[in-house]
C-alpha positions as a LaTeX table, in Angstrom:
\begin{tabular}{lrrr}
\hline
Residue & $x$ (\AA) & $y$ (\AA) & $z$ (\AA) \\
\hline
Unk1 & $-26.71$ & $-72.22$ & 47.31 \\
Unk2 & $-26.98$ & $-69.99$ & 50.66 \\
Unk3 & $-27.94$ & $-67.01$ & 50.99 \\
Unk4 & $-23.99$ & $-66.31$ & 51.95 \\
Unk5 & $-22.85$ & $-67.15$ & 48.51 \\
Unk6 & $-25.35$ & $-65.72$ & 46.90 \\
Unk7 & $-24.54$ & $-62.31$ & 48.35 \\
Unk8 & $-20.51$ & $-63.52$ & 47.98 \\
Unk9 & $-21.30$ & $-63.76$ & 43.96 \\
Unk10 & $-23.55$ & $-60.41$ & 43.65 \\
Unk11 & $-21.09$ & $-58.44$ & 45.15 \\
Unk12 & $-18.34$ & $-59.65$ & 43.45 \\
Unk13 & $-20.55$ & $-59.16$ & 40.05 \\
Unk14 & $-20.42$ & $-55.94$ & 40.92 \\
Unk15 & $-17.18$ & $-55.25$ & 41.84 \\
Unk16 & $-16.29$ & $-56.56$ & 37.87 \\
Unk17 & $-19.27$ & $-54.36$ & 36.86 \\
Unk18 & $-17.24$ & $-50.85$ & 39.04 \\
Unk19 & $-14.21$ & $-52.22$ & 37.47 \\
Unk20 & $-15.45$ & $-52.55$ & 33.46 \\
Unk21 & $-16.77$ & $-48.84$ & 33.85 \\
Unk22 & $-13.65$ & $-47.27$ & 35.39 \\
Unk23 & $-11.51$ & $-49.26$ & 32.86 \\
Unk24 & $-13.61$ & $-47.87$ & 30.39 \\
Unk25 & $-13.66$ & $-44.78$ & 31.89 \\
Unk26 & $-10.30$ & $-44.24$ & 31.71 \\
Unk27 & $-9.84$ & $-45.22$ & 28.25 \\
Unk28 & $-12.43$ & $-42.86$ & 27.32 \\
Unk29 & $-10.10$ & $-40.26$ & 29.07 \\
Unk30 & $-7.06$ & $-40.96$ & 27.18 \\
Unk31 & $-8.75$ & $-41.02$ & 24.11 \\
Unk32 & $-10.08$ & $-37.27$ & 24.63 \\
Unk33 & $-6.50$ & $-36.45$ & 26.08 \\
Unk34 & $-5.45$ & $-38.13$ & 22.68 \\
Unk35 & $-7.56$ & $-35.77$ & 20.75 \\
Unk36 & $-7.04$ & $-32.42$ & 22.76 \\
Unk37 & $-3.23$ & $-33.14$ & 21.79 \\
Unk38 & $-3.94$ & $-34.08$ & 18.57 \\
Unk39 & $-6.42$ & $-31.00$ & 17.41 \\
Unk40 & $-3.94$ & $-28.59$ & 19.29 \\
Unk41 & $-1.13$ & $-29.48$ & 16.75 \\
Unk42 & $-3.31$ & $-29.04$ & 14.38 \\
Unk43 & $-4.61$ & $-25.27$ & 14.78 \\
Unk44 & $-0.47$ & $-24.50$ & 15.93 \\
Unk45 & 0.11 & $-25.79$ & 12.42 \\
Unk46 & $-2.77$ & $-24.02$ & 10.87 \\
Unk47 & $-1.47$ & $-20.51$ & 12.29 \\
Unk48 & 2.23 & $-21.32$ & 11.40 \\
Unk49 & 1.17 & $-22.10$ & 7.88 \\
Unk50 & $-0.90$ & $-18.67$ & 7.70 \\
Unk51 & 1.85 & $-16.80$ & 9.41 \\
Unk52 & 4.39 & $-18.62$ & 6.73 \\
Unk53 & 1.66 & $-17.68$ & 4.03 \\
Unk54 & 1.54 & $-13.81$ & 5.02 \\
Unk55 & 4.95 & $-13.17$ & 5.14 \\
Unk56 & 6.97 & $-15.37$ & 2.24 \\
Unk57 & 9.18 & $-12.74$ & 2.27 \\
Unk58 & 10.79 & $-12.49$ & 5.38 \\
Unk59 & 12.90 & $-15.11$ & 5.57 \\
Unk60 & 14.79 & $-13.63$ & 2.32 \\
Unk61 & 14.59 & $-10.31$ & 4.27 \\
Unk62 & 16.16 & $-11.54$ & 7.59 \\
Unk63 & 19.00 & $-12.83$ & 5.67 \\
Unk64 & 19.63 & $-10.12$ & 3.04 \\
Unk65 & 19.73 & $-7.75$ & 6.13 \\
Unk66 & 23.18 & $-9.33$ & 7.34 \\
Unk67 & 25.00 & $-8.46$ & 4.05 \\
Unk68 & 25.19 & $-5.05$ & 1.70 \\
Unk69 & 21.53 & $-4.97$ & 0.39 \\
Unk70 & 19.35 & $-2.97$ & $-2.18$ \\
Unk71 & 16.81 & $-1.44$ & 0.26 \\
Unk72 & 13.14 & $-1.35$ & $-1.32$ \\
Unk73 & 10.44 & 1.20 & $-0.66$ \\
Unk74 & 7.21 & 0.20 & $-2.52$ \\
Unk75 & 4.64 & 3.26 & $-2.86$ \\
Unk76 & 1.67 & 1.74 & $-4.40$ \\
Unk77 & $-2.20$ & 3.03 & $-4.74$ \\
Unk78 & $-3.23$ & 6.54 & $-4.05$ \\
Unk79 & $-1.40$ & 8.97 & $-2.41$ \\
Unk80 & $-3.06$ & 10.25 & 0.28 \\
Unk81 & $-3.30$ & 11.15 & 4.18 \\
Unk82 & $-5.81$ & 8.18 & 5.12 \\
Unk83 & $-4.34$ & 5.84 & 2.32 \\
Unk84 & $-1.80$ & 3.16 & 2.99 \\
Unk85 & 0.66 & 5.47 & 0.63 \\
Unk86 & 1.07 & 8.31 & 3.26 \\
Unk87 & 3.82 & 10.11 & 3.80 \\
Unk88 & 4.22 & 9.61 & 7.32 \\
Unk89 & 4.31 & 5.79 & 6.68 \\
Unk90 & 6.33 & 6.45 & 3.10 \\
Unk91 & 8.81 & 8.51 & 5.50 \\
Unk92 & 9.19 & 5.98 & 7.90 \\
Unk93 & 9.96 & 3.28 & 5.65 \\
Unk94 & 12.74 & 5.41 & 3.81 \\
Unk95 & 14.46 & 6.45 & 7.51 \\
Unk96 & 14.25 & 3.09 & 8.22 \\
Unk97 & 16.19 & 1.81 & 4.91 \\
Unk98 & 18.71 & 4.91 & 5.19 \\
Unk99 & 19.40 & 3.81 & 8.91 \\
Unk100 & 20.79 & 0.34 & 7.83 \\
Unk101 & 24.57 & $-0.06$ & 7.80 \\
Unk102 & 24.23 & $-2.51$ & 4.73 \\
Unk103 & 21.85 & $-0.04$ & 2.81 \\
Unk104 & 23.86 & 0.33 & $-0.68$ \\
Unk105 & 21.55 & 1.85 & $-2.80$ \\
Unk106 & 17.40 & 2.63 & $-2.71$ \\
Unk107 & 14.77 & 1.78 & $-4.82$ \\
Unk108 & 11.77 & 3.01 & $-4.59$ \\
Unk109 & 9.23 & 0.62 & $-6.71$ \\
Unk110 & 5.98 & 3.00 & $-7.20$ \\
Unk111 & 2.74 & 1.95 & $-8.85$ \\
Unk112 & 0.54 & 5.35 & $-8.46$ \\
Unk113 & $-1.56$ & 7.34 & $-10.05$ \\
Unk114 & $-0.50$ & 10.11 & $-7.74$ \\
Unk115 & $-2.75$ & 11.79 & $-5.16$ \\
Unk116 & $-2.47$ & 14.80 & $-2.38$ \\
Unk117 & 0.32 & 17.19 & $-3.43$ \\
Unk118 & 0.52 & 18.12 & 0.54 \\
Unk119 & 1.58 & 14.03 & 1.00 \\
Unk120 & 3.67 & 14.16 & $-1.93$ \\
Unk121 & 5.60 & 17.44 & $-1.30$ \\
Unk122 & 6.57 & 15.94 & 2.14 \\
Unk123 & 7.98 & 12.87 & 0.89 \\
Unk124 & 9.86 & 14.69 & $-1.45$ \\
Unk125 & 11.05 & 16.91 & 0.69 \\
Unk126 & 11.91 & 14.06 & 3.33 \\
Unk127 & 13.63 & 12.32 & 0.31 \\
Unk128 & 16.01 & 14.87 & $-0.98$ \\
Unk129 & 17.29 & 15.44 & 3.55 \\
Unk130 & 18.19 & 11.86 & 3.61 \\
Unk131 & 19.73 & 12.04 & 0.14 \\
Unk132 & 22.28 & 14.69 & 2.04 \\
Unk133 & 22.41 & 12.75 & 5.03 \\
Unk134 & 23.54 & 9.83 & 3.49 \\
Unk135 & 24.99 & 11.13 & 0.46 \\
Unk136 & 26.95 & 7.44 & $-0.64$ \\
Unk137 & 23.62 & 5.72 & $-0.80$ \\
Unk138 & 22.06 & 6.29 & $-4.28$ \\
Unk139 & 18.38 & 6.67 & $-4.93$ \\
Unk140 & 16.03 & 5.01 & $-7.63$ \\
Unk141 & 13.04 & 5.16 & $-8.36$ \\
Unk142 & 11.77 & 2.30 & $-10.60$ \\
Unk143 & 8.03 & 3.33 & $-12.02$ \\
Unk144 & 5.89 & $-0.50$ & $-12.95$ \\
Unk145 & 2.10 & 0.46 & $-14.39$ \\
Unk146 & 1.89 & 4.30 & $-13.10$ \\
Unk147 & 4.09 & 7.29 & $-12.15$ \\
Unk148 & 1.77 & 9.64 & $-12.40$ \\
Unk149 & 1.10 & 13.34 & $-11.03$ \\
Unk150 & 1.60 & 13.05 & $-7.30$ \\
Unk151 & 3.53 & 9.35 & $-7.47$ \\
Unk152 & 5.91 & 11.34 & $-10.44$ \\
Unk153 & 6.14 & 14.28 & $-7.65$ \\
Unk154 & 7.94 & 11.92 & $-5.06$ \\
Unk155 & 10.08 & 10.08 & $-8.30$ \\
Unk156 & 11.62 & 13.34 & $-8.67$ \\
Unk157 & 13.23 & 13.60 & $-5.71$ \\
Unk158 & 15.34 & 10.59 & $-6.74$ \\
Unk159 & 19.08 & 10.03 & $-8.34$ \\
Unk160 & 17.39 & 8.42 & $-11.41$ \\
Unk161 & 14.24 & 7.15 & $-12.62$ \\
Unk162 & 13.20 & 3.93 & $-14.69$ \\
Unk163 & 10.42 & 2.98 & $-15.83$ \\
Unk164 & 9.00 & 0.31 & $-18.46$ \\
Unk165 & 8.38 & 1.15 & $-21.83$ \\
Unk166 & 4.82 & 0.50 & $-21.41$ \\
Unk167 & 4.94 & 2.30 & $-17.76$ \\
Unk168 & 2.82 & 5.58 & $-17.71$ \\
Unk169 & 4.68 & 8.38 & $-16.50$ \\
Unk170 & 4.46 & 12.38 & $-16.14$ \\
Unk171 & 0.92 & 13.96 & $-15.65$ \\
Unk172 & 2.86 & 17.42 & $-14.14$ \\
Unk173 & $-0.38$ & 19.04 & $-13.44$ \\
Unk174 & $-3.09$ & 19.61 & $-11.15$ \\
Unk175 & $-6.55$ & 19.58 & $-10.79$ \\
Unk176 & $-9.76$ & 20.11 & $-8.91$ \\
Unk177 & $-12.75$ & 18.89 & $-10.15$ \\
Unk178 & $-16.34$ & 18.52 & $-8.84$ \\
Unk179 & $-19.93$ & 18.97 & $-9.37$ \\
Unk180 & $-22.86$ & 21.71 & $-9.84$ \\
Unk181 & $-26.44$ & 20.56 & $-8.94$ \\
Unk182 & $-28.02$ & 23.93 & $-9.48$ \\
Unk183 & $-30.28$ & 23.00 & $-12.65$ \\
Unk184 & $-31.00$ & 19.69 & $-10.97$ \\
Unk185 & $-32.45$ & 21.62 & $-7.72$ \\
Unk186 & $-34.46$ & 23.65 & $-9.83$ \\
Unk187 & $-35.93$ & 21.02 & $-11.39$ \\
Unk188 & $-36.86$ & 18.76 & $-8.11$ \\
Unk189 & $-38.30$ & 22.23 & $-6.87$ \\
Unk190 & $-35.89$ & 22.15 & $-4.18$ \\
Unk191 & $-34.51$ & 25.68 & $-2.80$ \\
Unk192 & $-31.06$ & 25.84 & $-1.77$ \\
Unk193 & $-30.49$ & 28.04 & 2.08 \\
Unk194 & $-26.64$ & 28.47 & 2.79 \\
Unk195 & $-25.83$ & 30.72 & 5.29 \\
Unk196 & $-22.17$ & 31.93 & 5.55 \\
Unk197 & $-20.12$ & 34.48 & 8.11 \\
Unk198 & $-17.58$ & 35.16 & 5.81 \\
Unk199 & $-18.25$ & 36.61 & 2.62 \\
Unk200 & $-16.71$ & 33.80 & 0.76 \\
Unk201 & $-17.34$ & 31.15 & 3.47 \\
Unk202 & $-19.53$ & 29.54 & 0.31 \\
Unk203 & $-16.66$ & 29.47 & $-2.03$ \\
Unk204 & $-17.75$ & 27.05 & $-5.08$ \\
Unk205 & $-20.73$ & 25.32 & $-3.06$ \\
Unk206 & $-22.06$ & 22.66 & $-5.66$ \\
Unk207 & $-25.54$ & 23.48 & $-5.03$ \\
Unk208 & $-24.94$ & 27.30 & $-5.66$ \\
Unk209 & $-24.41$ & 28.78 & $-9.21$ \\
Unk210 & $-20.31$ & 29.51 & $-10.21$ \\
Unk211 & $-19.13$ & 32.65 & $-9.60$ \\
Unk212 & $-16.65$ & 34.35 & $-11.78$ \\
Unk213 & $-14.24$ & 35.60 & $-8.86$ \\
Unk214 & $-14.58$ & 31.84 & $-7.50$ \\
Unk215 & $-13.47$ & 30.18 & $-10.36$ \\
Unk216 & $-10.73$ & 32.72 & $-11.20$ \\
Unk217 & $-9.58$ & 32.38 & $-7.58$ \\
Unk218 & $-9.79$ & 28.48 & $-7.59$ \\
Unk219 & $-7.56$ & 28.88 & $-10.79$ \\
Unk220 & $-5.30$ & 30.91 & $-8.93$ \\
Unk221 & $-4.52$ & 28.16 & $-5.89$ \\
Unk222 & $-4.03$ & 25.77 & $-8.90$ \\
Unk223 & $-1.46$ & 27.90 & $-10.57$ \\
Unk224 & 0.53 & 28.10 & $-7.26$ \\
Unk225 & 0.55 & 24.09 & $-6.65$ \\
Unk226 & 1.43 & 23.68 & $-9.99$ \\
Unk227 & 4.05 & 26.00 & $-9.95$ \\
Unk228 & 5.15 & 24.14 & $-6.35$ \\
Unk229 & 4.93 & 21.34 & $-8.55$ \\
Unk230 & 7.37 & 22.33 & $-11.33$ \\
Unk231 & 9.68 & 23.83 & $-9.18$ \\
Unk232 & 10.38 & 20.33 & $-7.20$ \\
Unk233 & 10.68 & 18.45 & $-10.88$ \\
Unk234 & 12.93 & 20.68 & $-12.21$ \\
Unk235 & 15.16 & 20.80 & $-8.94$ \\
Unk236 & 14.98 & 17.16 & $-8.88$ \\
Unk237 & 15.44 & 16.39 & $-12.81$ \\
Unk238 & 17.75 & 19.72 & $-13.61$ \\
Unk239 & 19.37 & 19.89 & $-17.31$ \\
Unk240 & 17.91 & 16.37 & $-18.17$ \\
Unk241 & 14.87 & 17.81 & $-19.51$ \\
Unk242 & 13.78 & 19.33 & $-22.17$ \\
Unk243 & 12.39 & 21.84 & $-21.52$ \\
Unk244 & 11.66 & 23.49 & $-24.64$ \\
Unk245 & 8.46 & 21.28 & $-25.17$ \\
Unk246 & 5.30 & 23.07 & $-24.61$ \\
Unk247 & 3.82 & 20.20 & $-23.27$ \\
Unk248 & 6.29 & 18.50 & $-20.70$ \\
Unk249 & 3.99 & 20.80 & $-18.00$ \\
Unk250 & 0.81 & 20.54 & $-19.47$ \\
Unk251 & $-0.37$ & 17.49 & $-17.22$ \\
Unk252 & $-0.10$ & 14.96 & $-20.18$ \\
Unk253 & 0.88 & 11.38 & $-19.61$ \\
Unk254 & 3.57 & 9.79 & $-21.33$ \\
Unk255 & 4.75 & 6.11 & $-22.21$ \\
Unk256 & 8.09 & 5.35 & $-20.52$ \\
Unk257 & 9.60 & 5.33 & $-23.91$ \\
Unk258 & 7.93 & 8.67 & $-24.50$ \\
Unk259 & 9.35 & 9.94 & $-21.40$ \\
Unk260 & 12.72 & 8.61 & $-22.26$ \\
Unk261 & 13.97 & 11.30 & $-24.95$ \\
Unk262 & 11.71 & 14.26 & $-22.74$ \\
Unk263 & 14.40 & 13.80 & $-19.63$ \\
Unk264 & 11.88 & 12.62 & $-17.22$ \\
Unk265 & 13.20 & 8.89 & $-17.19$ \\
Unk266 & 16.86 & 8.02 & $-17.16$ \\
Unk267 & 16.55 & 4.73 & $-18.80$ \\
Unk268 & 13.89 & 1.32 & $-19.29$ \\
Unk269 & 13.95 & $-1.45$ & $-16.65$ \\
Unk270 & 12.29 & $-3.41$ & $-14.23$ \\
Unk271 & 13.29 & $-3.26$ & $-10.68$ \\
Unk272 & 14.79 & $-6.09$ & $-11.07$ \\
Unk273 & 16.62 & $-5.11$ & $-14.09$ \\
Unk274 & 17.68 & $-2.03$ & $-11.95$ \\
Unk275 & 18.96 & $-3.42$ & $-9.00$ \\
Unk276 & 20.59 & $-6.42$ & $-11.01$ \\
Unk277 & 22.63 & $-4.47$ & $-13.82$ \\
Unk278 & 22.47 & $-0.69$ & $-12.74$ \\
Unk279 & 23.01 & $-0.83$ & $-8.53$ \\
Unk280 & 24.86 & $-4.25$ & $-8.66$ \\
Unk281 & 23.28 & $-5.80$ & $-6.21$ \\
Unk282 & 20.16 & $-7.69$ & $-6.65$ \\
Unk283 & 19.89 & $-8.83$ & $-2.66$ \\
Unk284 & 16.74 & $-6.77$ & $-1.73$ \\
Unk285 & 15.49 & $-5.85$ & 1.34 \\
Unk286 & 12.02 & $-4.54$ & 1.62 \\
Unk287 & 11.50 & $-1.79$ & 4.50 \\
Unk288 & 7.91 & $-0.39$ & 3.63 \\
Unk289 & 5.49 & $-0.29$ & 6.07 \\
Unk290 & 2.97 & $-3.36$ & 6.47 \\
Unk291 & $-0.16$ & $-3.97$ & 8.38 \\
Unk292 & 0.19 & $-5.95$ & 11.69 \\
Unk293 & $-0.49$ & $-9.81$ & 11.06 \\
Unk294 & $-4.25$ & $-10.06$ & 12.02 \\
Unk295 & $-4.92$ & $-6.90$ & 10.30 \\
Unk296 & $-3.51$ & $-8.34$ & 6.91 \\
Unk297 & $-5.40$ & $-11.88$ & 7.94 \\
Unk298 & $-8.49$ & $-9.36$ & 8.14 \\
Unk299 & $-8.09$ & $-8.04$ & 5.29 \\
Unk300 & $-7.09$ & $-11.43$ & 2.58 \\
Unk301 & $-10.00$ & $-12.70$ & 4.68 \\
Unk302 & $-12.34$ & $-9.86$ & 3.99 \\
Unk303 & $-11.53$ & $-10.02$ & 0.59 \\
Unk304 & $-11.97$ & $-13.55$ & $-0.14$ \\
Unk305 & $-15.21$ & $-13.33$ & 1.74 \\
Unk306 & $-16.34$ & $-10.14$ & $-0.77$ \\
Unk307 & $-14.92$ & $-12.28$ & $-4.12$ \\
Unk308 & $-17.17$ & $-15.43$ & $-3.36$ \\
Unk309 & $-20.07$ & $-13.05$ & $-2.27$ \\
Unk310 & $-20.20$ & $-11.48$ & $-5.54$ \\
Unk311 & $-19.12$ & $-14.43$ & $-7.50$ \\
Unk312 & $-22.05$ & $-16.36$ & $-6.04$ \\
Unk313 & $-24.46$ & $-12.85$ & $-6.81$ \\
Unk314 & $-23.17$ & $-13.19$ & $-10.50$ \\
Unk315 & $-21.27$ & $-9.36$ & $-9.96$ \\
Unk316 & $-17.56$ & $-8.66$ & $-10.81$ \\
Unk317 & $-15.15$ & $-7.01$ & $-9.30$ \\
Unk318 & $-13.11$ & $-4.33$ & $-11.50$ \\
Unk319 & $-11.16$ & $-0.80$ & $-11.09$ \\
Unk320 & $-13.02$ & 1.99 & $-11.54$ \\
Unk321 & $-11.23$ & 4.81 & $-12.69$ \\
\hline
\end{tabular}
């Protein structure tokens, strides 16, 4: 063979050899382009499905909005300023519901053991306005586990009030409790320095023994918000009480079928039950205020995270009360 054919045959060994790798090149390519499509339908699905998990609701919602509705305010938890039951968020939700043409009736579905009288006084207050704004829209509020105290406060301001027969309601009272540590210094030998510009700047400092004039004052500011307190459940309830029961103020808690013959629950019902055979319309709508998406992805994620973390430490999770 000569050295020209020899030469002929290497470089046309290599041209096959350039040609295998950019063939396989290229496959190579479209099998990454393959899976860059592939894995990008599959995290779009993944965030649709969470999305569709978060918010089962609102597909019902969107459509129940188009036609007369029951409008549904839930106030569940405690009832206070940096609590998810706040009145500026409870108030918000309930303009929101009044403001919709196809609003027939509200329900308000609490689950509280009450809270702040300051947050509860203002939905109340905001409750009974929109009541006289929109005076053909009737009010319910439907009481599940607790209507207690504060929660009860805000059920007042309503038309009429259910609540299961199991359902704790009432707790008219207030209080204000705390601790003294002034026996428990003594005993650690540790001396307590509080200085004060204001004579009663101190007023009942846990680390300083009770004072007489404290506690008779404290009892005094307790007197007023229960009076405050009182005044909105009679206003609210009127001649359905009874009055004439030394107790109905005394901050006791009651059964819903204890409340029942007291006048501080119109009848026994779910909300179901309530917007099904006493509104006559069981198309719900619910206007309360959520957290954003990734704040309530957070937050399930948060809490499956803390569930298998103290699962796996052998601890349980429970409500401490």
């Amino acid at each position: 063979m000569s050295k020209a054919d020899s030469a002929n045959d290497n470089a046309q060994s290599q041209h096959a050899i350039l040609e295998k790798v950019l063939q396989e090149s290229i496959t190579e390519q479209r099998r990454a382009r393959r899976w860059r499509i592939f894995f990008r339908f599959f995290y779009a699905a993944i965030i649709l499905l969470v999305i569709l998990l978060l918010q089962p609701e609102h597909s019902k919602d969107y459509y129940n909005r188009s036609v007369p509705h029951t409008s549904v305010v839930r106030i569940t938890g405690p009832i206070m300023a940096n609590t998810r039951a706040n009145a500026e968020d409870i108030n918000e939700s309930l303009d929101d519901a009044f403001d919709d043409k196809n609003t027939t009736a509200l329900m308000l579905i609490i689950n509280s053991p009450g809270g702040s009288p300051v947050q509860a006084g203002q939905v109340y207050d905001h409750l009974r306005y929109l009541r006289k704004k929109h005076p053909k829209v009737k009010t319910y509020a439907v009481c599940t586990d607790a209507c207690a105290s504060g929660a009860y406060y805000i059920a007042a301001g309503a038309d009429q009030i259910f609540a299961d027969q199991a359902s704790l309601v009432g707790s008219i009272g207030v209080l204000m409790n705390g601790f003294g540590f002034v026996d428990t210094l003594q005993k650690l030998g540790v001396q307590r320095r509080l200085l004060t510009a204001g004579s009663e700047k101190g007023f009942l400092d846990p680390f300083s023994p009770m004072k007489p004039k404290d506690e008779a004052y404290a009892q005094t500011m307790l007197d007023t918000i229960h009076k405050q307190f009182i005044h909105a459940v009679e206003q609210g309830r009127g001649k359905r009480l009874q009055k004439h029961n030394p107790l109905l103020y005394s901050g006791l808690a009651w059964t819903g079928e204890q409340a029942l013959p007291l006048g501080l629950v119109d009848g026994l019902g779910s909300p179901d039950y309530v917007a099904r055979s006493v509104i006559g319309n069981d198309k719900k709508v619910d206007y309360t205020t959520s957290e954003g998406l990734l704040q309530r992805l957070a937050t399930n994620m948060g809490t499956s995270m803390g569930k298998s973390i103290s699962s796996s430490l052998g601890l349980h999770v429970g409500v401490v009360e």
